[in-house]
Amino acid sequence: MNFIWQIIGEITVAGGTYKAMEFVGSTVESLSMEERMTLCNMVVEAGGKNGIVPADSTTFNYLEDKTSVPYEPVYSDAKARFLKEYRFDISKLEPLVAKPHSPDNRALARECKDVKIDRVYIGSCTGGKTEDFMAAARVFLASGKKVKVPTFLVPAAQKVCQATELSASVTTSVYINLSRNFMKGMINEILFIVYSEICGFGWTCIVCQFQALVARLAPRYLRKLDVTHLQLPLAVLAWVVRKTRMHA
């Protein structure tokens, strides 16, 4: 995440609007598959159409047990043209944060040391992968202290739940005391708020969840939706006619 905050802070939230963003270099090549997913997933916060990391051995190894369908990787050719190229020296990059209320409101983490934390969120499609929770577990373990603020854990998928032994009995939040083997015994007796695997609280995620809800409810209210489908355009047309007459 530190790397993408640097990039978004540099190009702004509109810098990649409807553009493809490709990431290359020794640092990108050293990233795990989940880290690459985070990098590519975050391009939407810069308005990007998609994020690309050239396929390599890390990609191929990841796909070995994911598919048996033959595939052929596609790369940018030597004559590919780019609108702009940015170069970053990662060795000089300090820990970064994005302050409210925009992802490009970049700041050094040390500049925010006096900011009181009253809520923690770990998860969603971008930050809810297995490696994310394991990294958080190491931080909690190293601190040697009990979590004292509401901490939201939102696994990105069921496989993440299984790998980290996170669970929730309902789709809404539920308090549970993780006294059992959690993250391979790295944390015990810490109070969290765990959500079932969903996208999360981001705007794009909320839209996805709404679409999923509609898809789930549609069969039940199919007849009503059919009627509404006819009534809505008529209602809009009637409203336009009324407004037109008022301003005539």
mmCIF file of C-alpha atoms in Angstrom:
data_model
loop_
_atom_site.group_PDB
_atom_site.id
_atom_site.type_symbol
_atom_site.label_atom_id
_atom_site.label_comp_id
_atom_site.label_asym_id
_atom_site.label_seq_id
_atom_site.Cartn_x
_atom_site.Cartn_y
_atom_site.Cartn_z
ATOM 1 C CA MET A 1 0.000 0.000 0.000
ATOM 2 C CA ASN A 2 2.885 2.360 0.741
ATOM 3 C CA PHE A 3 3.960 2.241 -2.899
ATOM 4 C CA ILE A 4 0.512 2.981 -4.312
ATOM 5 C CA TRP A 5 -0.028 5.873 -1.859
ATOM 6 C CA GLN A 6 3.159 7.393 -3.257
ATOM 7 C CA ILE A 7 1.900 6.990 -6.811
ATOM 8 C CA ILE A 8 -1.614 8.322 -6.184
ATOM 9 C CA GLY A 9 -0.218 11.222 -4.196
ATOM 10 C CA GLU A 10 1.959 12.023 -7.204
ATOM 11 C CA ILE A 11 -0.620 11.748 -9.990
ATOM 12 C CA THR A 12 -3.779 12.635 -7.925
ATOM 13 C CA VAL A 13 -7.106 10.787 -7.867
ATOM 14 C CA ALA A 14 -7.816 11.941 -11.418
ATOM 15 C CA GLY A 15 -4.368 11.187 -12.817
ATOM 16 C CA GLY A 16 -5.263 7.780 -14.203
ATOM 17 C CA THR A 17 -8.815 8.508 -15.332
ATOM 18 C CA TYR A 18 -9.854 5.782 -17.794
ATOM 19 C CA LYS A 19 -6.240 4.828 -18.409
ATOM 20 C CA ALA A 20 -4.311 1.584 -18.006
ATOM 21 C CA MET A 21 -1.491 1.735 -15.458
ATOM 22 C CA GLU A 22 1.381 -0.710 -15.861
ATOM 23 C CA PHE A 23 3.854 -1.402 -13.049
ATOM 24 C CA VAL A 24 7.369 -2.633 -13.829
ATOM 25 C CA GLY A 25 10.774 -2.749 -12.199
ATOM 26 C CA SER A 26 12.756 -4.797 -9.694
ATOM 27 C CA THR A 27 10.506 -3.810 -6.784
ATOM 28 C CA VAL A 28 7.357 -4.921 -8.596
ATOM 29 C CA GLU A 29 9.018 -8.184 -9.625
ATOM 30 C CA SER A 30 9.816 -8.911 -5.973
ATOM 31 C CA LEU A 31 6.169 -8.560 -4.896
ATOM 32 C CA SER A 32 4.035 -11.588 -4.101
ATOM 33 C CA MET A 33 0.883 -12.230 -6.107
ATOM 34 C CA GLU A 34 -1.339 -10.817 -3.364
ATOM 35 C CA GLU A 35 0.787 -7.673 -3.150
ATOM 36 C CA ARG A 36 0.494 -7.235 -6.906
ATOM 37 C CA MET A 37 -3.276 -7.596 -6.617
ATOM 38 C CA THR A 38 -3.326 -4.802 -4.042
ATOM 39 C CA LEU A 39 -1.271 -2.577 -6.314
ATOM 40 C CA CYS A 40 -3.495 -3.178 -9.343
ATOM 41 C CA ASN A 41 -6.720 -3.001 -7.365
ATOM 42 C CA MET A 42 -5.863 0.464 -6.062
ATOM 43 C CA VAL A 43 -5.563 2.071 -9.513
ATOM 44 C CA VAL A 44 -9.321 2.667 -9.327
ATOM 45 C CA GLU A 45 -8.552 5.257 -6.629
ATOM 46 C CA ALA A 46 -6.683 7.219 -9.297
ATOM 47 C CA GLY A 47 -9.533 6.806 -11.784
ATOM 48 C CA GLY A 48 -7.697 4.049 -13.633
ATOM 49 C CA LYS A 49 -9.395 1.589 -15.965
ATOM 50 C CA ASN A 50 -7.102 -1.264 -14.989
ATOM 51 C CA GLY A 51 -3.771 -2.068 -13.404
ATOM 52 C CA ILE A 52 -1.213 -4.363 -15.045
ATOM 53 C CA VAL A 53 1.822 -6.234 -13.760
ATOM 54 C CA PRO A 54 3.610 -8.205 -16.513
ATOM 55 C CA ALA A 55 3.239 -11.950 -16.018
ATOM 56 C CA ASP A 56 6.351 -13.773 -14.787
ATOM 57 C CA SER A 57 7.265 -16.885 -12.792
ATOM 58 C CA THR A 58 5.343 -15.566 -9.765
ATOM 59 C CA THR A 59 2.222 -15.344 -11.911
ATOM 60 C CA PHE A 60 2.703 -18.764 -13.463
ATOM 61 C CA ASN A 61 3.321 -20.432 -10.096
ATOM 62 C CA TYR A 62 0.197 -18.801 -8.687
ATOM 63 C CA LEU A 63 -1.928 -20.111 -11.558
ATOM 64 C CA GLU A 64 -0.663 -23.695 -11.365
ATOM 65 C CA ASP A 65 -3.419 -24.890 -9.033
ATOM 66 C CA LYS A 66 -5.972 -22.286 -10.137
ATOM 67 C CA THR A 67 -6.688 -23.375 -13.689
ATOM 68 C CA SER A 68 -5.999 -26.143 -16.189
ATOM 69 C CA VAL A 69 -7.083 -24.039 -19.166
ATOM 70 C CA PRO A 70 -4.234 -23.198 -21.555
ATOM 71 C CA TYR A 71 -3.367 -19.505 -21.631
ATOM 72 C CA GLU A 72 -0.868 -17.222 -23.298
ATOM 73 C CA PRO A 73 0.494 -14.170 -21.430
ATOM 74 C CA VAL A 74 0.260 -10.812 -23.184
ATOM 75 C CA TYR A 75 2.920 -8.143 -22.762
ATOM 76 C CA SER A 76 3.456 -4.559 -23.843
ATOM 77 C CA ASP A 77 5.442 -4.710 -27.062
ATOM 78 C CA ALA A 78 8.599 -2.735 -27.780
ATOM 79 C CA LYS A 79 6.639 -0.107 -29.712
ATOM 80 C CA ALA A 80 4.036 0.443 -26.995
ATOM 81 C CA ARG A 81 3.449 4.129 -26.287
ATOM 82 C CA PHE A 82 2.761 5.533 -22.833
ATOM 83 C CA LEU A 83 1.255 8.899 -21.941
ATOM 84 C CA LYS A 84 3.657 9.364 -19.062
ATOM 85 C CA GLU A 85 6.323 7.433 -17.194
ATOM 86 C CA TYR A 86 7.094 7.760 -13.489
ATOM 87 C CA ARG A 87 10.161 6.426 -11.702
ATOM 88 C CA PHE A 88 10.371 5.903 -7.939
ATOM 89 C CA ASP A 89 13.361 5.048 -5.762
ATOM 90 C CA ILE A 90 11.778 2.738 -3.193
ATOM 91 C CA SER A 91 14.867 2.837 -0.976
ATOM 92 C CA LYS A 92 14.037 6.467 -0.179
ATOM 93 C CA LEU A 93 10.324 5.888 0.417
ATOM 94 C CA GLU A 94 9.075 6.485 3.967
ATOM 95 C CA PRO A 95 5.892 4.978 5.472
ATOM 96 C CA LEU A 96 2.916 6.885 4.097
ATOM 97 C CA VAL A 97 -0.752 7.376 4.961
ATOM 98 C CA ALA A 98 -3.713 8.830 3.084
ATOM 99 C CA LYS A 99 -5.492 11.425 5.209
ATOM 100 C CA PRO A 100 -9.183 12.352 4.898
ATOM 101 C CA HIS A 101 -10.944 12.835 2.677
ATOM 102 C CA SER A 102 -9.101 11.745 -0.447
ATOM 103 C CA PRO A 103 -6.657 8.956 -1.374
ATOM 104 C CA ASP A 104 -4.265 11.532 -2.826
ATOM 105 C CA ASN A 105 -4.077 13.462 0.468
ATOM 106 C CA ARG A 106 -0.720 11.845 1.080
ATOM 107 C CA ALA A 107 1.303 12.405 4.225
ATOM 108 C CA LEU A 108 4.264 10.865 5.988
ATOM 109 C CA ALA A 109 3.205 8.531 8.768
ATOM 110 C CA ARG A 110 5.558 10.272 11.213
ATOM 111 C CA GLU A 111 3.716 13.523 10.588
ATOM 112 C CA CYS A 112 0.546 11.928 11.976
ATOM 113 C CA LYS A 113 2.029 10.461 15.154
ATOM 114 C CA ASP A 114 -0.156 12.676 17.348
ATOM 115 C CA VAL A 115 -3.407 11.637 15.642
ATOM 116 C CA LYS A 116 -5.537 9.559 18.007
ATOM 117 C CA ILE A 117 -6.780 6.277 16.524
ATOM 118 C CA ASP A 118 -10.373 5.496 17.461
ATOM 119 C CA ARG A 119 -11.171 2.870 14.836
ATOM 120 C CA VAL A 120 -9.181 0.349 12.774
ATOM 121 C CA TYR A 121 -10.265 -1.240 9.499
ATOM 122 C CA ILE A 122 -8.408 -4.174 7.955
ATOM 123 C CA GLY A 123 -9.949 -5.758 4.915
ATOM 124 C CA SER A 124 -12.092 -5.423 1.790
ATOM 125 C CA CYS A 125 -11.096 -6.541 -1.697
ATOM 126 C CA THR A 126 -7.879 -4.505 -1.525
ATOM 127 C CA GLY A 127 -6.644 -5.128 1.999
ATOM 128 C CA GLY A 128 -8.474 -8.271 3.104
ATOM 129 C CA LYS A 129 -6.189 -10.960 1.748
ATOM 130 C CA THR A 130 -4.409 -13.594 3.799
ATOM 131 C CA GLU A 131 -1.080 -11.771 3.766
ATOM 132 C CA ASP A 132 -2.760 -8.585 5.032
ATOM 133 C CA PHE A 133 -4.173 -10.304 8.104
ATOM 134 C CA MET A 134 -0.911 -12.098 8.785
ATOM 135 C CA ALA A 135 0.966 -8.775 8.622
ATOM 136 C CA ALA A 136 -1.546 -7.234 11.028
ATOM 137 C CA ALA A 137 -1.122 -10.224 13.342
ATOM 138 C CA ARG A 138 2.617 -9.652 13.505
ATOM 139 C CA VAL A 139 2.079 -5.996 14.426
ATOM 140 C CA PHE A 140 -0.369 -6.895 17.192
ATOM 141 C CA LEU A 141 1.950 -9.597 18.464
ATOM 142 C CA ALA A 142 4.986 -7.310 18.479
ATOM 143 C CA SER A 143 3.132 -4.626 20.427
ATOM 144 C CA GLY A 144 2.347 -6.989 23.276
ATOM 145 C CA LYS A 145 -0.760 -4.957 24.051
ATOM 146 C CA LYS A 146 -4.485 -5.612 23.849
ATOM 147 C CA VAL A 147 -6.517 -3.846 21.180
ATOM 148 C CA LYS A 148 -8.555 -1.093 22.816
ATOM 149 C CA VAL A 149 -10.393 0.370 19.815
ATOM 150 C CA PRO A 150 -13.025 -1.215 17.532
ATOM 151 C CA THR A 151 -11.119 -3.193 14.905
ATOM 152 C CA PHE A 152 -12.989 -4.276 11.787
ATOM 153 C CA LEU A 153 -11.782 -7.385 9.975
ATOM 154 C CA VAL A 154 -13.299 -7.926 6.526
ATOM 155 C CA PRO A 155 -11.943 -10.979 4.657
ATOM 156 C CA ALA A 156 -11.938 -10.580 0.881
ATOM 157 C CA ALA A 157 -13.034 -14.162 0.217
ATOM 158 C CA GLN A 158 -14.016 -17.437 1.859
ATOM 159 C CA LYS A 159 -10.540 -18.843 1.280
ATOM 160 C CA VAL A 160 -9.131 -15.999 3.355
ATOM 161 C CA CYS A 161 -11.564 -16.899 6.148
ATOM 162 C CA GLN A 162 -10.379 -20.494 6.023
ATOM 163 C CA ALA A 163 -6.693 -19.559 5.933
ATOM 164 C CA THR A 164 -6.913 -17.123 8.854
ATOM 165 C CA GLU A 165 -9.707 -18.943 10.727
ATOM 166 C CA LEU A 166 -11.887 -15.836 10.733
ATOM 167 C CA SER A 167 -15.620 -16.380 10.891
ATOM 168 C CA ALA A 168 -18.864 -14.550 11.458
ATOM 169 C CA SER A 169 -22.226 -16.149 12.088
ATOM 170 C CA VAL A 170 -24.224 -13.503 10.247
ATOM 171 C CA THR A 171 -23.672 -11.078 7.403
ATOM 172 C CA THR A 172 -23.730 -8.111 9.776
ATOM 173 C CA SER A 173 -21.036 -7.456 12.365
ATOM 174 C CA VAL A 174 -20.677 -9.748 15.335
ATOM 175 C CA TYR A 175 -18.379 -9.451 18.326
ATOM 176 C CA ILE A 176 -16.376 -12.547 19.037
ATOM 177 C CA ASN A 177 -13.465 -13.214 21.334
ATOM 178 C CA LEU A 178 -10.759 -14.841 19.300
ATOM 179 C CA SER A 179 -9.438 -17.034 22.093
ATOM 180 C CA ARG A 180 -9.068 -20.020 19.790
ATOM 181 C CA ASN A 181 -6.282 -20.634 17.331
ATOM 182 C CA PHE A 182 -6.360 -17.449 15.287
ATOM 183 C CA MET A 183 -3.814 -16.762 12.575
ATOM 184 C CA LYS A 184 -1.864 -19.836 13.557
ATOM 185 C CA GLY A 185 -1.719 -18.879 17.224
ATOM 186 C CA MET A 186 -0.235 -15.448 16.702
ATOM 187 C CA ILE A 187 -3.023 -13.637 18.577
ATOM 188 C CA ASN A 188 -5.224 -14.718 21.463
ATOM 189 C CA GLU A 189 -8.000 -13.082 23.451
ATOM 190 C CA ILE A 190 -8.373 -9.944 21.347
ATOM 191 C CA LEU A 191 -11.746 -8.385 20.677
ATOM 192 C CA PHE A 192 -12.572 -7.735 17.032
ATOM 193 C CA ILE A 193 -15.591 -6.998 14.881
ATOM 194 C CA VAL A 194 -15.629 -9.578 12.116
ATOM 195 C CA TYR A 195 -17.683 -9.285 8.951
ATOM 196 C CA SER A 196 -18.556 -12.060 6.546
ATOM 197 C CA GLU A 197 -16.508 -12.016 3.374
ATOM 198 C CA ILE A 198 -17.608 -8.932 1.416
ATOM 199 C CA CYS A 199 -15.944 -6.205 -0.603
ATOM 200 C CA GLY A 200 -16.038 -3.702 2.256
ATOM 201 C CA PHE A 201 -16.837 -0.055 2.827
ATOM 202 C CA GLY A 202 -15.276 1.542 -0.264
ATOM 203 C CA TRP A 203 -17.611 3.299 -2.725
ATOM 204 C CA THR A 204 -16.986 0.744 -5.466
ATOM 205 C CA CYS A 205 -17.492 -2.041 -2.938
ATOM 206 C CA ILE A 206 -20.807 -0.578 -1.785
ATOM 207 C CA VAL A 207 -22.049 -0.498 -5.383
ATOM 208 C CA CYS A 208 -21.024 -4.152 -5.819
ATOM 209 C CA GLN A 209 -22.878 -5.130 -2.653
ATOM 210 C CA PHE A 210 -25.997 -3.250 -3.790
ATOM 211 C CA GLN A 211 -25.903 -5.040 -7.145
ATOM 212 C CA ALA A 212 -25.559 -8.391 -5.370
ATOM 213 C CA LEU A 213 -28.516 -7.545 -3.139
ATOM 214 C CA VAL A 214 -30.668 -6.612 -6.132
ATOM 215 C CA ALA A 215 -29.712 -9.830 -7.905
ATOM 216 C CA ARG A 216 -30.694 -11.821 -4.823
ATOM 217 C CA LEU A 217 -34.043 -10.085 -4.337
ATOM 218 C CA ALA A 218 -35.034 -9.776 -7.992
ATOM 219 C CA PRO A 219 -36.623 -13.254 -8.401
ATOM 220 C CA ARG A 220 -38.811 -12.681 -5.351
ATOM 221 C CA TYR A 221 -40.126 -9.383 -6.668
ATOM 222 C CA LEU A 222 -39.941 -10.131 -10.365
ATOM 223 C CA ARG A 223 -43.564 -9.269 -11.070
ATOM 224 C CA LYS A 224 -43.289 -6.008 -9.155
ATOM 225 C CA LEU A 225 -40.085 -5.162 -11.010
ATOM 226 C CA ASP A 226 -41.780 -5.803 -14.352
ATOM 227 C CA VAL A 227 -44.554 -3.377 -13.434
ATOM 228 C CA THR A 228 -42.067 -0.827 -12.093
ATOM 229 C CA HIS A 229 -40.045 -1.134 -15.281
ATOM 230 C CA LEU A 230 -43.088 0.155 -17.182
ATOM 231 C CA GLN A 231 -44.246 2.656 -14.601
ATOM 232 C CA LEU A 232 -40.921 4.380 -13.977
ATOM 233 C CA PRO A 233 -40.392 5.784 -17.508
ATOM 234 C CA LEU A 234 -44.008 6.978 -17.540
ATOM 235 C CA ALA A 235 -43.557 8.673 -14.166
ATOM 236 C CA VAL A 236 -40.367 10.389 -15.330
ATOM 237 C CA LEU A 237 -42.040 11.504 -18.555
ATOM 238 C CA ALA A 238 -45.004 12.931 -16.619
ATOM 239 C CA TRP A 239 -42.620 14.823 -14.326
ATOM 240 C CA VAL A 240 -40.739 16.308 -17.289
ATOM 241 C CA VAL A 241 -43.987 17.404 -18.910
ATOM 242 C CA ARG A 242 -45.129 19.106 -15.695
ATOM 243 C CA LYS A 243 -41.822 20.922 -15.309
ATOM 244 C CA THR A 244 -41.868 21.993 -18.956
ATOM 245 C CA ARG A 245 -45.326 23.473 -18.569
ATOM 246 C CA MET A 246 -44.328 25.324 -15.411
ATOM 247 C CA HIS A 247 -41.399 27.005 -17.172
ATOM 248 C CA ALA A 248 -43.246 27.633 -20.441
#
